[in-house]
Short mmCIF file of C-alpha atoms in Angstrom, two decimals:
data_model
loop_
_atom_site.label_atom_id
_atom_site.label_comp_id
_atom_site.label_asym_id
_atom_site.label_seq_id
_atom_site.Cartn_x
_atom_site.Cartn_y
_atom_site.Cartn_z
CA MET A 18 -21.61 -29.34 -67.51
CA PRO A 19 -23.81 -32.37 -66.14
CA ASP A 20 -23.33 -32.58 -62.22
CA PRO A 21 -21.41 -35.21 -61.32
CA PHE A 22 -22.88 -36.26 -57.85
CA SER A 23 -26.31 -36.87 -59.84
CA ASP A 24 -27.69 -40.07 -59.60
CA ASP A 25 -27.35 -40.03 -63.43
CA ALA A 26 -23.77 -39.40 -62.76
CA GLN A 27 -23.39 -42.22 -61.10
CA SER A 28 -24.94 -44.69 -63.28
CA ARG A 29 -23.03 -43.54 -65.67
CA SER A 30 -19.68 -43.82 -63.84
CA GLY A 31 -20.82 -47.29 -62.93
CA GLY A 32 -21.46 -47.92 -66.49
CA LEU A 33 -17.85 -46.55 -67.17
CA LEU A 34 -16.06 -49.00 -65.22
CA ALA A 35 -18.61 -52.06 -66.66
CA GLN A 36 -17.20 -50.97 -69.84
CA MET A 37 -13.92 -51.07 -68.16
CA ALA A 38 -13.94 -54.23 -67.69
CA ALA A 39 -15.46 -55.25 -70.90
CA GLY A 40 -12.09 -54.79 -73.04
CA ASP A 41 -10.32 -52.77 -75.70
CA ASN A 42 -13.59 -52.67 -77.62
CA ALA A 43 -15.13 -50.49 -74.65
CA PRO A 44 -15.34 -46.69 -75.74
CA PRO A 45 -12.77 -44.26 -74.59
CA LEU A 46 -13.58 -42.24 -71.66
CA SER A 47 -12.33 -38.41 -71.29
CA VAL A 48 -10.17 -37.52 -67.92
CA SER A 49 -13.01 -35.54 -66.25
CA GLU A 50 -14.85 -38.55 -66.77
CA ILE A 51 -12.73 -41.16 -65.06
CA SER A 52 -11.56 -38.49 -62.81
CA ASN A 53 -14.94 -38.05 -61.17
CA ALA A 54 -16.05 -41.69 -61.78
CA LEU A 55 -12.69 -42.34 -59.16
CA LYS A 56 -13.49 -39.45 -56.98
CA ARG A 57 -17.17 -40.46 -56.18
CA MET A 58 -15.85 -43.82 -55.51
CA VAL A 59 -13.48 -42.90 -53.10
CA GLU A 60 -15.90 -40.88 -51.16
CA ASP A 61 -18.40 -43.79 -51.52
CA ARG A 62 -16.41 -45.94 -49.98
CA PHE A 63 -14.32 -44.26 -47.48
CA GLY A 64 -16.52 -41.99 -46.43
CA HIS A 65 -15.33 -42.34 -42.65
CA VAL A 66 -11.82 -42.78 -41.76
CA ARG A 67 -9.47 -42.37 -38.73
CA ILE A 68 -5.81 -42.20 -39.63
CA ARG A 69 -2.89 -41.69 -37.61
CA GLY A 70 0.18 -39.91 -38.71
CA GLU A 71 2.86 -37.30 -38.18
CA ILE A 72 1.97 -33.84 -39.43
CA SER A 73 4.24 -32.68 -42.44
CA GLY A 74 4.42 -29.54 -44.21
CA PHE A 75 1.70 -27.56 -41.90
CA LYS A 76 0.66 -24.21 -43.72
CA ARG A 77 -2.25 -22.12 -43.25
CA ALA A 78 -3.35 -20.33 -45.90
CA ALA A 79 -4.68 -16.33 -46.26
CA SER A 80 -8.16 -17.53 -46.99
CA GLY A 81 -7.64 -19.43 -42.84
CA HIS A 82 -7.89 -23.20 -44.59
CA CYS A 83 -4.76 -25.08 -43.03
CA TYR A 84 -3.04 -27.74 -45.54
CA LEU A 85 -1.09 -30.87 -44.42
CA ALA A 86 0.17 -33.96 -45.50
CA LEU A 87 0.24 -37.12 -42.34
CA LYS A 88 3.18 -39.31 -43.07
CA ASP A 89 4.91 -42.77 -41.58
CA ASP A 90 7.26 -44.68 -42.57
CA LYS A 91 5.93 -46.25 -45.45
CA ALA A 92 3.41 -43.22 -46.82
CA VAL A 93 1.72 -39.83 -47.47
CA ILE A 94 -1.36 -38.77 -47.51
CA ASP A 95 -2.40 -34.94 -48.10
CA GLY A 96 -4.88 -33.51 -45.73
CA ILE A 97 -7.42 -30.53 -45.96
CA ILE A 98 -8.53 -28.26 -42.76
CA TRP A 99 -11.41 -26.18 -43.50
CA LYS A 100 -11.33 -22.56 -41.82
CA GLY A 101 -14.42 -23.18 -39.77
CA THR A 102 -12.82 -26.76 -38.46
CA ALA A 103 -9.23 -25.04 -37.76
CA GLY A 104 -11.23 -22.70 -35.65
CA ARG A 105 -12.58 -25.23 -33.55
CA LEU A 106 -9.60 -27.49 -33.10
CA ASN A 107 -7.92 -27.62 -29.23
CA PHE A 108 -4.21 -26.97 -30.46
CA ALA A 109 -1.98 -25.56 -33.30
CA PRO A 110 -1.06 -28.47 -35.63
CA GLU A 111 2.85 -28.71 -35.76
CA ASP A 112 5.10 -30.59 -38.18
CA GLY A 113 6.45 -33.53 -36.36
CA LEU A 114 3.16 -33.87 -34.32
CA ASP A 115 1.57 -37.69 -33.84
CA VAL A 116 -1.99 -36.71 -34.30
CA ILE A 117 -5.05 -38.84 -35.60
CA ALA A 118 -7.63 -37.39 -37.87
CA THR A 119 -11.21 -37.70 -38.48
CA GLY A 120 -12.57 -36.99 -42.01
CA LYS A 121 -13.81 -38.30 -45.22
CA LEU A 122 -11.11 -39.45 -48.18
CA THR A 123 -11.83 -37.37 -51.65
CA THR A 124 -9.88 -36.90 -54.75
CA PHE A 125 -8.42 -33.56 -56.27
CA PRO A 126 -8.94 -34.20 -59.87
CA GLY A 127 -6.97 -31.26 -60.78
CA ARG A 128 -4.04 -32.94 -59.39
CA SER A 129 -4.95 -36.52 -59.92
CA LYS A 130 -4.44 -37.36 -56.18
CA TYR A 131 -6.42 -37.92 -53.25
CA GLN A 132 -6.36 -36.75 -49.74
CA ILE A 133 -8.29 -36.44 -46.54
CA THR A 134 -10.70 -33.80 -45.98
CA ILE A 135 -10.05 -33.33 -42.02
CA GLU A 136 -13.12 -32.86 -39.94
CA SER A 137 -11.30 -33.47 -36.20
CA LEU A 138 -8.03 -33.48 -35.66
CA GLU A 139 -6.79 -34.46 -31.81
CA LEU A 140 -3.24 -35.39 -30.21
CA ALA A 141 -2.07 -39.71 -30.60
CA GLY A 142 -1.44 -40.32 -27.17
CA GLU A 143 -0.16 -38.66 -23.92
CA GLY A 144 3.33 -39.22 -25.64
CA ALA A 145 2.08 -36.69 -28.75
CA LEU A 146 0.59 -34.50 -25.67
CA MET A 147 3.85 -34.23 -23.56
CA GLN A 148 6.29 -33.60 -26.83
CA LEU A 149 3.75 -30.75 -27.66
CA PHE A 150 3.92 -29.72 -24.17
CA GLU A 151 7.51 -29.20 -24.30
CA LYS A 152 7.72 -27.53 -27.81
CA LEU A 153 5.69 -25.15 -26.34
CA LYS A 154 7.20 -24.87 -22.96
CA ALA A 155 10.37 -23.60 -24.46
CA ARG A 156 9.29 -21.50 -27.27
CA LEU A 157 7.26 -19.32 -24.49
CA ALA A 158 10.00 -19.54 -21.97
CA GLY A 159 12.37 -18.09 -24.57
CA GLU A 160 10.68 -15.34 -25.10
CA GLY A 161 10.86 -15.19 -21.50
CA LEU A 162 7.05 -15.28 -20.21
CA PHE A 163 8.22 -17.77 -17.36
CA ASP A 164 11.52 -15.56 -15.73
CA SER A 165 11.38 -15.33 -12.28
CA ASP A 166 11.92 -11.98 -12.32
CA ARG A 167 8.75 -11.35 -13.96
CA LYS A 168 7.13 -13.34 -10.80
CA ARG A 169 4.91 -10.08 -8.06
CA PRO A 170 4.28 -10.76 -4.82
CA LEU A 171 0.84 -12.03 -3.93
CA PRO A 172 -1.34 -8.82 -1.93
CA TYR A 173 -0.99 -10.20 2.10
CA LEU A 174 -4.57 -8.90 2.57
CA PRO A 175 -6.41 -8.91 -0.74
CA ARG A 176 -10.20 -7.17 -0.30
CA THR A 177 -11.73 -9.10 -3.44
CA ILE A 178 -10.31 -11.80 -4.82
CA GLY A 179 -11.45 -13.47 -8.43
CA VAL A 180 -11.42 -16.99 -9.49
CA VAL A 181 -11.67 -18.18 -12.96
CA THR A 182 -12.85 -21.40 -12.94
CA SER A 183 -16.40 -24.13 -13.68
CA PRO A 184 -19.38 -22.29 -11.17
CA THR A 185 -20.72 -26.15 -11.17
CA GLY A 186 -18.09 -28.02 -9.81
CA SER A 187 -16.14 -28.72 -6.35
CA VAL A 188 -13.25 -26.35 -6.92
CA ILE A 189 -15.24 -23.62 -6.06
CA ARG A 190 -17.09 -24.66 -3.56
CA ASP A 191 -13.46 -25.97 -1.74
CA ILE A 192 -12.22 -22.49 -2.24
CA LEU A 193 -15.51 -20.36 -0.77
CA HIS A 194 -15.66 -22.62 2.02
CA ARG A 195 -11.55 -22.55 3.06
CA LEU A 196 -12.42 -18.41 2.27
CA ALA A 197 -14.35 -18.53 4.61
CA ASP A 198 -12.63 -20.29 7.44
CA ARG A 199 -9.43 -18.77 7.47
CA PHE A 200 -10.75 -15.04 6.14
CA PRO A 201 -13.76 -14.07 5.04
CA SER A 202 -13.61 -12.08 1.71
CA HIS A 203 -15.52 -10.34 -1.02
CA VAL A 204 -15.33 -13.08 -3.81
CA LEU A 205 -15.91 -12.55 -7.97
CA VAL A 206 -16.83 -15.45 -9.48
CA TRP A 207 -16.04 -15.85 -13.33
CA PRO A 208 -17.79 -18.67 -15.15
CA VAL A 209 -15.62 -20.45 -17.65
CA LEU A 210 -15.79 -24.42 -18.76
CA VAL A 211 -12.19 -25.75 -18.02
CA GLN A 212 -12.40 -28.21 -20.47
CA GLY A 213 -13.45 -29.10 -23.98
CA ASP A 214 -13.49 -27.16 -26.86
CA GLY A 215 -13.39 -23.41 -25.60
CA ALA A 216 -12.27 -23.63 -22.77
CA ALA A 217 -9.36 -21.93 -22.87
CA GLY A 218 -10.74 -19.06 -24.94
CA GLN A 219 -13.02 -18.75 -22.03
CA VAL A 220 -10.27 -18.86 -19.71
CA ALA A 221 -7.99 -16.40 -21.49
CA ALA A 222 -11.07 -13.81 -21.70
CA ALA A 223 -12.04 -14.36 -18.19
CA VAL A 224 -8.44 -13.29 -16.79
CA ARG A 225 -8.80 -10.34 -19.54
CA GLY A 226 -11.55 -9.22 -18.76
CA PHE A 227 -10.78 -8.77 -14.88
CA GLY A 228 -7.86 -6.73 -15.60
CA ALA A 229 -9.95 -5.04 -17.66
CA MET A 230 -12.11 -3.66 -15.27
CA PRO A 231 -11.86 -0.29 -13.57
CA ILE A 232 -9.84 -0.11 -10.82
CA GLY A 233 -12.37 0.21 -7.71
CA GLU A 234 -13.95 -2.89 -8.79
CA ARG A 235 -11.05 -5.29 -9.91
CA PRO A 236 -10.02 -7.47 -7.85
CA ASP A 237 -6.80 -7.23 -5.64
CA LEU A 238 -5.90 -11.47 -6.45
CA LEU A 239 -6.78 -13.58 -9.12
CA ILE A 240 -7.21 -17.61 -8.47
CA VAL A 241 -7.54 -19.94 -11.23
CA ALA A 242 -8.24 -23.36 -10.91
CA ARG A 243 -9.14 -26.44 -11.94
CA GLY A 244 -9.91 -30.39 -10.26
CA GLY A 245 -7.51 -33.10 -11.29
CA GLY A 246 -7.66 -35.23 -14.47
CA SER A 247 -5.60 -36.75 -17.13
CA ILE A 248 -3.27 -34.12 -19.46
CA GLU A 249 -6.29 -33.90 -22.10
CA ASP A 250 -8.57 -32.48 -19.98
CA LEU A 251 -6.35 -30.19 -18.15
CA TRP A 252 -5.28 -29.32 -21.62
CA ALA A 253 -7.37 -25.80 -21.54
CA PHE A 254 -4.66 -24.63 -19.33
CA ASN A 255 -1.37 -25.76 -21.50
CA GLU A 256 -2.80 -23.38 -24.45
CA GLU A 257 -0.77 -20.53 -25.34
CA PRO A 258 -3.56 -18.03 -25.05
CA VAL A 259 -4.06 -18.59 -21.55
CA VAL A 260 -0.68 -18.76 -20.71
CA ARG A 261 0.36 -15.62 -22.48
CA ALA A 262 -3.27 -13.81 -20.83
CA ILE A 263 -1.83 -15.34 -17.14
CA ALA A 264 1.33 -13.67 -18.14
CA GLU A 265 0.18 -10.25 -19.10
CA SER A 266 -2.47 -10.00 -16.69
CA VAL A 267 -2.57 -6.39 -14.50
CA ILE A 268 -3.74 -8.90 -11.52
CA PRO A 269 -1.33 -11.11 -9.71
CA VAL A 270 -2.42 -14.68 -10.38
CA ILE A 271 -2.25 -18.27 -8.44
CA SER A 272 -2.59 -20.97 -10.71
CA ALA A 273 -4.02 -23.96 -9.06
CA VAL A 274 -5.02 -26.25 -11.63
CA GLY A 275 -4.86 -30.24 -11.18
CA HIS A 276 -3.84 -32.46 -8.46
CA GLU A 277 -0.48 -31.67 -6.62
CA THR A 278 1.58 -33.81 -8.79
CA ASP A 279 -0.05 -32.41 -12.70
CA THR A 280 1.81 -29.20 -13.72
CA THR A 281 0.74 -26.83 -16.65
CA LEU A 282 1.93 -24.17 -18.66
CA ALA A 283 -0.43 -22.16 -16.70
CA ASP A 284 1.51 -22.93 -13.50
CA PHE A 285 5.29 -21.97 -14.69
CA ALA A 286 3.11 -18.19 -16.10
CA ALA A 287 1.41 -17.68 -12.73
CA ASP A 288 2.87 -15.83 -10.13
CA ARG A 289 2.09 -18.31 -7.61
CA ARG A 290 1.57 -22.28 -8.22
CA ALA A 291 -0.79 -23.69 -5.63
CA PRO A 292 -0.93 -27.57 -5.69
CA THR A 293 -4.43 -27.42 -5.05
CA PRO A 294 -7.45 -25.37 -5.27
CA THR A 295 -7.66 -25.61 -1.79
CA ALA A 296 -4.05 -24.82 -1.17
CA ALA A 297 -4.60 -21.31 -3.59
CA ALA A 298 -7.44 -20.07 -1.22
CA GLU A 299 -4.79 -20.35 2.08
CA MET A 300 -2.18 -18.68 0.31
CA ALA A 301 -4.33 -15.91 -0.70
CA VAL A 302 -5.35 -15.22 2.97
CA PRO A 303 -4.00 -15.45 6.14
CA VAL A 304 -5.87 -16.66 9.32
CA ARG A 305 -8.21 -14.37 10.84
CA ALA A 306 -7.92 -15.35 14.33
CA ASP A 307 -3.67 -16.06 14.27
CA LEU A 308 -4.41 -11.92 13.14
CA LEU A 309 -6.46 -11.16 15.89
CA GLY A 310 -4.09 -13.55 18.68
CA GLY A 311 -0.94 -11.97 16.94
CA LEU A 312 -2.31 -8.39 17.43
CA GLY A 313 -3.48 -9.16 20.91
CA GLU A 314 0.18 -10.45 21.64
CA LEU A 315 1.49 -7.44 20.21
CA GLY A 316 -0.92 -5.05 22.08
CA LEU A 317 0.38 -7.02 25.26
CA ARG A 318 3.77 -6.59 24.77
CA ALA A 319 3.04 -2.83 23.72
CA THR A 320 1.67 -2.78 26.89
CA ARG A 321 4.61 -4.32 29.03
CA ALA A 322 7.12 -2.32 27.28
CA ILE A 323 5.29 1.04 28.44
CA ASN A 324 4.87 0.13 31.89
CA ARG A 325 8.73 -1.23 32.16
CA THR A 326 9.33 2.18 30.77
CA GLN A 327 7.24 4.24 33.07
CA GLY A 328 8.53 2.05 36.06
CA LEU A 329 12.33 2.67 35.25
CA ALA A 330 11.88 5.78 34.73
CA ARG A 331 9.89 6.46 37.91
CA GLU A 332 12.73 4.58 39.48
CA ARG A 333 15.22 7.05 38.81
CA LEU A 334 13.15 10.27 39.05
CA GLU A 335 12.78 8.94 42.76
CA VAL A 336 16.83 9.25 42.34
CA ARG A 337 17.46 11.92 40.96
CA ALA A 338 14.62 13.98 43.85
CA GLN A 339 16.55 12.17 46.26
CA ARG A 340 19.74 14.20 45.42
CA LEU A 341 18.02 17.75 45.28
CA PRO A 342 18.82 19.83 48.49
CA ARG A 343 15.42 20.66 50.33
CA LEU A 344 13.88 23.37 49.78
CA GLN A 345 14.74 25.80 52.44
CA ASP A 346 19.08 25.03 52.19
CA LEU A 347 17.95 27.09 48.57
CA LEU A 348 15.37 29.50 49.50
CA SER A 349 18.02 30.58 52.85
CA PRO A 350 20.56 32.55 51.17
CA GLN A 351 18.18 34.25 49.22
CA GLN A 352 15.90 35.24 51.65
CA GLN A 353 19.00 36.62 54.17
CA ARG A 354 19.92 38.78 51.36
CA ALA A 355 16.56 40.36 50.74
CA ASP A 356 16.62 40.82 54.36
CA ASP A 357 20.34 42.84 53.77
CA LEU A 358 19.00 44.48 51.21
CA GLY A 359 15.65 45.74 52.72
CA GLU A 360 17.29 47.15 55.44
CA ARG A 361 19.78 49.31 53.17
CA LEU A 362 17.05 50.48 51.00
CA ARG A 363 15.72 51.82 54.34
CA ALA A 364 19.04 53.23 55.03
CA ALA A 365 19.20 54.79 51.38
CA LEU A 366 15.94 56.54 51.42
CA GLY A 367 16.44 58.30 54.76
CA LEU A 368 19.90 59.71 53.39
CA ARG A 369 17.78 60.70 50.03
CA LEU A 370 14.98 62.32 51.76
CA ALA A 371 17.55 64.39 53.83
CA ASP A 372 19.70 65.61 51.35
CA ALA A 373 16.23 66.62 49.35
CA ARG A 374 15.25 68.58 52.36
CA GLY A 375 18.96 70.15 51.84
CA THR A 376 18.52 71.19 48.46
CA LEU A 377 15.06 72.48 48.71
CA ALA A 378 15.92 74.80 51.78
CA ARG A 379 18.74 76.42 49.52
CA ALA A 380 16.85 77.00 46.67
CA SER A 381 13.81 77.99 48.82
CA GLY A 382 15.96 81.51 49.57
CA ALA A 383 16.07 82.26 45.64
CA LEU A 384 12.30 82.19 45.32
CA ARG A 385 11.50 84.94 48.11
CA PRO A 386 8.88 86.93 46.93
CA ALA A 387 11.29 90.67 46.69
CA VAL A 388 14.29 88.46 44.77
CA LEU A 389 11.39 87.78 42.06
CA ASP A 390 9.68 91.00 41.76
CA ALA A 391 13.23 92.84 41.87
CA ARG A 392 14.44 90.43 38.66
CA ALA A 393 10.75 90.99 37.24
CA GLY A 394 11.37 94.51 37.25
CA LEU A 395 14.96 94.46 35.07
CA ALA A 396 13.29 92.47 32.94
CA ARG A 397 10.18 95.09 31.89
CA GLU A 398 12.85 97.85 32.04
CA ARG A 399 14.75 95.89 29.13
CA LEU A 400 11.78 94.86 27.41
CA ALA A 401 10.94 98.44 27.10
CA ARG A 402 14.15 99.54 25.75
CA LEU A 403 14.42 97.19 23.28
CA THR A 404 10.71 97.20 22.03
CA LEU A 405 10.14 101.44 22.38
CA ASP A 406 13.54 102.92 21.36
CA PRO A 407 13.67 103.33 17.61
CA ALA A 408 17.16 103.85 17.69
CA VAL A 409 17.93 100.28 18.98
CA LEU A 410 15.94 98.80 16.35
CA GLU A 411 17.32 100.51 13.57
CA ARG A 412 20.86 99.46 14.80
CA ILE A 413 19.81 96.30 15.35
CA THR A 414 18.79 95.97 12.08
CA ARG A 415 20.94 97.90 10.04
CA ARG A 416 23.99 95.19 11.73
CA ALA A 417 21.50 92.25 10.31
CA ALA A 418 21.36 93.89 6.95
CA GLU A 419 25.42 94.11 6.76
CA ARG A 420 25.63 90.21 7.81
CA LEU A 421 23.24 89.19 5.03
CA ALA A 422 25.16 91.52 2.58
CA GLY A 423 28.43 89.72 3.92
CA LEU A 424 27.10 86.47 3.26
CA GLU A 425 25.50 86.58 -0.24
CA ARG A 426 29.23 88.42 -1.79
CA VAL A 427 31.09 84.93 -0.06
CA LEU A 428 27.54 83.13 -1.41
CA ALA A 429 28.65 84.75 -5.37
CA GLN A 430 32.51 84.28 -4.58
CA LEU A 431 31.93 80.44 -4.04
CA ASP A 432 29.18 79.61 -6.11
CA PRO A 433 30.67 76.95 -8.99
CA ASP A 434 28.64 78.16 -11.75
CA ALA A 435 29.30 81.82 -11.42
CA PRO A 436 32.27 81.29 -14.03
CA LEU A 437 29.89 79.82 -16.89
CA GLN A 438 28.26 83.07 -17.70
CA ARG A 439 32.66 84.20 -18.87
CA GLY A 440 32.67 81.07 -20.91
CA TYR A 441 34.30 78.42 -18.78
CA ALA A 442 32.51 74.64 -18.33
CA ARG A 443 32.54 72.63 -15.38
CA VAL A 444 32.79 68.85 -15.99
CA SER A 445 30.80 66.63 -13.53
CA ALA A 446 30.50 63.00 -12.93
CA ALA A 447 26.91 60.78 -14.09
CA ASP A 448 26.28 61.47 -10.44
CA GLY A 449 26.69 65.07 -10.08
CA ARG A 450 30.40 65.14 -8.70
CA THR A 451 32.41 68.24 -9.68
CA LEU A 452 35.62 66.17 -11.79
CA ILE A 453 38.93 68.29 -11.41
CA ASP A 454 41.25 66.13 -12.67
CA LYS A 455 41.89 64.27 -15.78
CA PRO A 456 42.18 60.52 -14.51
CA ALA A 457 39.38 60.91 -12.08
CA ALA A 458 37.23 62.14 -15.82
CA ALA A 459 39.18 58.90 -17.21
CA ALA A 460 37.60 56.56 -14.79
CA GLU A 461 33.96 57.55 -15.42
CA PRO A 462 31.58 55.50 -18.17
CA SER A 463 30.07 59.28 -18.58
CA LEU A 464 30.49 63.05 -18.08
CA LYS A 465 28.33 65.80 -17.85
CA LEU A 466 29.29 69.18 -19.33
CA HIS A 467 27.90 72.28 -17.92
CA PHE A 468 27.57 75.56 -19.70
CA ARG A 469 25.51 78.27 -19.33
CA ASP A 470 22.50 77.79 -20.74
CA GLY A 471 22.23 73.74 -20.71
CA VAL A 472 23.79 70.34 -19.78
CA LEU A 473 26.17 68.23 -22.37
CA ASP A 474 26.26 64.19 -21.83
CA VAL A 475 29.89 63.10 -22.87
CA VAL A 476 31.74 59.50 -22.86
CA PRO A 477 35.67 60.06 -22.25
CA VAL A 478 38.36 58.89 -24.94
CA GLU A 479 41.31 57.43 -24.06
CA GLY A 480 44.28 58.71 -26.77
CA PRO A 481 44.35 61.98 -29.12
CA VAL A 482 41.65 63.25 -30.79
CA ALA A 483 41.76 64.81 -34.20
CA PRO A 484 40.88 68.54 -34.98
CA PRO A 485 37.41 69.28 -36.19
CA THR A 486 37.81 69.50 -40.32
CA PRO A 487 36.96 73.25 -40.20
CA ARG A 488 34.11 73.64 -42.69
CA ALA A 489 34.02 75.35 -46.25
CA LYS A 490 32.32 78.68 -46.86
CA PRO A 491 29.49 78.51 -49.37
CA LYS A 492 30.55 80.22 -52.45
CA PRO A 493 28.36 83.46 -53.02
CA SER A 494 27.21 81.64 -56.31
CA GLU A 495 25.43 78.93 -54.09
CA ALA A 496 23.97 80.62 -51.56
CA ARG A 497 20.55 80.18 -51.16
CA GLN A 498 18.15 82.66 -53.20
CA PRO A 499 15.15 83.75 -51.53
CA SER A 500 12.18 83.12 -53.67
CA PHE A 501 8.68 84.87 -54.06
CA LEU A 502 5.86 83.37 -54.46
#
């Protein structure tokens, strides 16, 4: 099939159009030929156009291409945005937006329709931007991204501050200068574009990048900052990726975008909004000189409070010391008592010594040598009789044997297990106590029956017990017969 956009095809298309103008004698054209001729004419005549209209029927295909229609109050034209162009747009197209589309007109022969291939798309005027701003704000607010209960308090004295801004503008210099004046802090700068294509993606990536840092290296506070400008200049901070990144940040965020009268969606999503970047630095840290002055004042107040407390305690101690009795008055009764006890002790020792002397004198008479010799002689005679007289020893031994035999007889009569040899049994509890009546035995969980040849453990049972069934004697025929090998 010949190329419809080659020079030969273009010449033929011109000839075809000339034939159409010649009259009824011109040869007929095929549908493809007339469609290609119209396509070439439209693309040559309208190779670059700017169309303003309202977006209608916007949809994004699975391939990434976007299809829409631009309309006004009298006409509608279809449009297409290829995937590569759609990824570079500064905003998300929506139905109802008033936009200016730049591109070229072309035809779609398959449907005999003309359309615009859009190469760039911009909002038509500040009114359209504000309309898009309000719509996006309402949608994100409905998701709870701007709720006050999501706002976190800023750290009082952050050790590290992260700043997301352009590295070449005056904003970063103002922030650094203000931080150095108030309280010098460690600052990490993440350089980004703050307007134009790709600015929103870089800002969102910077906020998420700070949050993904290790805890020991992560900043304690973030400042997202940009200088003033028009709504178009600040539009990157109204983009949904930036707003969501700030709302989902694990680090508290101060939004300092534009001047005091400028408002962006980033301000609503941040934990605090600063009217200017300089004000953001003032919110981030206190004044070091004020802190030192406050600490000094607190130290003086503490010293005065301690001195005042010590003074009051000293006065109370002196007053109480004056009310105490003198040391001599406290000790004189005890000194008198000690003197009295000393005199009584001296007299008591004299009496005790005299009594001991009398006792010794009385006992000394019984300890005379003659008396001791007489008592020793009597003891020797008694010992001689006990050891040398066999009759005395035999009598003593016999009496001891008779007494031992009597004790054995009494023991045999009192032994509780003696009747067991005659067929009796003794009942005892588990702990060994002998039970002599039925109630005591019934109260025990288990019993022991002592027989002459051993002990049997039993469990008591209440109520009558059926007599055992007598065992039948085996018949002679059933008796076990011996077997022989």
